[in-house]
């Protein structure tokens, strides 16, 4: 992994295993597993975040439901074929485990990437300002991760006119959010979205 890929996508999470690892896929002879982690917020709520881990790291830990763990990694995306459509999926890829620190912020992400879609600015019924961003973050081997981000208040105003291609540095927390999706047959279902809730954002020069 090149130096840029090591520094432009950094995640620290600490939480409790919600669902135990199950086999996901194999790549170049290495197996990968998926599980979910419940990460507390400052409020009484929590986020349940999808995690991907290599079998090589998995062998070091007994990851059973209810176990508390801390690790650092990267927020990644991949495309999954669902029916006849390609769907953007998000996961946190574990790079290494850390000792659990009860005093540390349990959910910290730092990204540097490029605006790859026109920002979408809106206000809620309570007049709260929100702006949705999609950020392309470079990865090794000429790959990129496409990370949905959501900015609030003055940050929303700051980014709403950002041009596609603008380089940004962002920090915040990964959140899970339920929403209602209307289906073509007129019915609806509850789905879960994952995104970076931004608390700091800066423009970067090339």
Coordinates of C-alpha atoms in Angstrom, one line a residue:
X1 CA 0.0 0.0 0.0
X2 CA 1.4 3.4 -0.9
X3 CA 1.9 6.2 1.6
X4 CA -1.1 8.2 0.3
X5 CA -3.4 5.2 0.8
X6 CA -2.2 4.8 4.3
X7 CA -3.0 8.4 5.3
X8 CA -6.0 9.5 3.3
X9 CA -8.4 6.9 4.8
X10 CA -8.1 6.3 8.5
X11 CA -10.8 4.8 10.8
X12 CA -10.7 4.1 14.6
X13 CA -13.6 2.1 16.0
X14 CA -14.3 0.7 19.4
X15 CA -17.5 -1.2 20.3
X16 CA -19.2 -4.5 21.0
X17 CA -19.6 -7.3 18.4
X18 CA -23.3 -7.4 17.4
X19 CA -23.1 -10.4 15.0
X20 CA -20.3 -13.0 14.7
X21 CA -18.0 -13.3 11.7
X22 CA -19.3 -15.2 8.7
X23 CA -17.3 -16.0 5.5
X24 CA -17.7 -13.4 2.8
X25 CA -15.3 -14.1 -0.1
X26 CA -11.8 -15.1 -1.1
X27 CA -9.2 -13.0 -2.8
X28 CA -5.8 -14.2 -4.0
X29 CA -6.1 -17.2 -1.8
X30 CA -7.0 -15.2 1.3
X31 CA -10.4 -15.5 3.0
X32 CA -12.4 -12.6 4.3
X33 CA -15.1 -12.5 6.9
X34 CA -17.9 -10.0 7.8
X35 CA -19.5 -9.1 11.1
X36 CA -21.2 -6.1 12.6
X37 CA -20.0 -3.9 15.4
X38 CA -22.2 -1.8 17.8
X39 CA -20.5 1.5 18.4
X40 CA -21.9 3.9 21.1
X41 CA -22.7 7.5 20.4
X42 CA -22.4 10.3 23.0
X43 CA -26.2 10.0 23.4
X44 CA -27.8 6.7 24.5
X45 CA -28.0 5.7 20.8
X46 CA -25.5 3.6 18.9
X47 CA -24.5 2.8 15.3
X48 CA -24.3 -0.8 14.0
X49 CA -21.5 -0.8 11.4
X50 CA -20.5 -3.6 8.9
X51 CA -16.9 -4.8 9.3
X52 CA -14.7 -6.9 7.0
X53 CA -11.6 -8.8 8.3
X54 CA -9.0 -11.0 6.9
X55 CA -8.8 -14.6 8.1
X56 CA -5.2 -13.9 9.1
X57 CA -6.3 -11.3 11.6
X58 CA -9.4 -13.2 12.6
X59 CA -7.2 -16.1 13.9
X60 CA -5.8 -13.8 16.5
X61 CA -9.1 -13.0 18.2
X62 CA -12.1 -14.9 19.5
X63 CA -14.8 -12.6 18.0
X64 CA -18.0 -13.8 19.7
X65 CA -21.1 -11.7 20.2
X66 CA -20.8 -9.3 23.1
X67 CA -17.0 -9.1 23.0
X68 CA -15.6 -5.5 23.1
X69 CA -12.9 -4.7 20.6
X70 CA -10.9 -1.7 19.2
X71 CA -9.1 -1.5 15.9
X72 CA -8.0 0.8 13.2
X73 CA -8.8 0.4 9.5
X74 CA -10.3 2.0 6.4
X75 CA -13.8 2.9 5.3
X76 CA -14.2 1.1 2.0
X77 CA -16.8 0.7 -0.7
X78 CA -17.6 -2.0 -3.3
X79 CA -20.2 -2.7 -5.9
X80 CA -22.6 -5.7 -5.3
X81 CA -25.0 -7.0 -7.9
X82 CA -28.5 -7.0 -6.4
X83 CA -31.0 -8.4 -8.9
X84 CA -30.1 -6.6 -12.1
X85 CA -28.7 -3.5 -10.5
X86 CA -25.3 -2.7 -9.0
X87 CA -25.5 -1.4 -5.4
X88 CA -22.8 0.5 -3.6
X89 CA -21.9 -1.3 -0.4
X90 CA -19.9 0.1 2.5
X91 CA -17.7 -1.6 5.1
X92 CA -14.9 -0.9 7.5
X93 CA -11.8 -3.0 6.7
X94 CA -9.8 -4.0 9.7
X95 CA -6.0 -3.4 9.5
X96 CA -5.0 -4.2 13.0
X97 CA -6.4 -4.5 16.6
X98 CA -5.7 -2.1 19.4
X99 CA -6.1 -2.3 23.1
X100 CA -9.5 -1.1 24.3
X101 CA -9.3 2.4 25.6
X102 CA -12.4 3.4 27.5
X103 CA -11.5 7.1 27.4
X104 CA -11.0 7.3 23.7
X105 CA -13.6 8.5 21.2
X106 CA -15.0 5.2 19.9
X107 CA -15.8 6.4 16.4
X108 CA -13.3 8.5 14.5
X109 CA -12.7 8.7 10.7
X110 CA -10.4 10.9 8.7
X111 CA -10.7 11.0 4.8
X112 CA -9.0 13.0 2.1
X113 CA -10.6 12.7 -1.3
X114 CA -12.4 14.3 -4.2
X115 CA -15.9 15.5 -4.7
X116 CA -17.2 13.1 -7.4
X117 CA -20.9 14.1 -7.6
X118 CA -22.6 17.5 -7.3
X119 CA -23.4 18.1 -3.6
X120 CA -27.1 18.0 -2.7
X121 CA -28.2 20.7 -0.2
X122 CA -31.5 20.7 1.5
X123 CA -33.3 21.8 4.7
X124 CA -35.3 19.6 7.1
X125 CA -38.9 20.5 8.2
X126 CA -37.3 21.9 11.3
X127 CA -35.1 24.2 9.0
X128 CA -31.9 22.3 9.7
X129 CA -29.4 22.6 6.9
X130 CA -28.0 19.4 5.4
X131 CA -25.7 18.7 2.4
X132 CA -24.9 15.2 1.0
X133 CA -21.5 14.6 -0.6
X134 CA -20.0 11.6 -2.4
X135 CA -16.2 11.6 -1.9
X136 CA -13.8 9.4 -4.0
X137 CA -10.8 8.3 -1.8
X138 CA -7.8 6.9 -3.6
X139 CA -6.7 3.4 -2.7
X140 CA -3.7 1.3 -3.8
X141 CA -3.6 -0.4 -7.2
X142 CA -5.5 2.4 -8.9
X143 CA -8.7 1.7 -7.0
X144 CA -11.0 4.2 -5.2
X145 CA -13.5 4.1 -2.5
X146 CA -16.7 6.1 -2.9
X147 CA -17.9 7.3 0.5
X148 CA -21.2 9.0 1.2
X149 CA -20.8 11.9 3.6
X150 CA -23.4 14.2 5.2
X151 CA -22.6 17.7 6.5
X152 CA -24.7 19.9 8.7
X153 CA -25.2 23.6 9.4
X154 CA -22.3 25.8 8.5
X155 CA -20.4 22.8 7.1
X156 CA -23.4 22.2 4.8
X157 CA -23.3 25.8 3.6
X158 CA -19.5 25.6 3.1
X159 CA -19.7 22.5 0.8
X160 CA -23.0 23.0 -1.1
X161 CA -21.3 24.9 -4.0
X162 CA -18.2 22.7 -4.2
X163 CA -17.2 21.7 -7.7
X164 CA -16.8 18.1 -8.8
X165 CA -13.1 17.4 -8.6
X166 CA -12.4 19.6 -5.5
X167 CA -10.1 17.9 -3.1
X168 CA -11.3 17.9 0.6
X169 CA -10.2 16.6 3.9
X170 CA -13.0 15.5 6.2
X171 CA -13.3 14.1 9.7
X172 CA -16.2 12.8 11.6
X173 CA -17.9 9.5 12.6
X174 CA -19.4 6.6 10.7
X175 CA -23.2 6.4 11.3
X176 CA -25.9 4.0 10.4
X177 CA -29.2 5.4 9.6
X178 CA -32.6 3.8 8.8
X179 CA -34.7 5.1 6.0
X180 CA -37.9 4.1 4.1
X181 CA -37.4 3.0 0.5
X182 CA -40.4 3.1 -1.8
X183 CA -40.5 0.1 -4.2
X184 CA -41.8 0.0 -7.8
X185 CA -44.8 -2.0 -6.8
X186 CA -45.9 0.8 -4.4
X187 CA -44.8 -0.9 -1.2
X188 CA -42.0 0.3 1.0
X189 CA -39.3 -1.3 3.2
X190 CA -36.9 -0.1 5.9
X191 CA -33.3 0.0 4.8
X192 CA -30.1 1.1 6.5
X193 CA -27.6 3.6 5.0
X194 CA -24.0 4.1 6.2
X195 CA -22.2 7.4 5.8
X196 CA -19.6 9.7 7.3
X197 CA -21.3 12.3 9.5
X198 CA -18.9 15.3 9.1
X199 CA -17.7 17.5 11.9
X200 CA -14.7 19.1 10.3
X201 CA -14.0 19.8 6.6
X202 CA -11.2 21.6 4.8
X203 CA -10.4 22.4 1.2
X204 CA -7.1 21.0 0.0
X205 CA -4.7 22.2 -2.7
X206 CA -3.3 19.7 -5.3

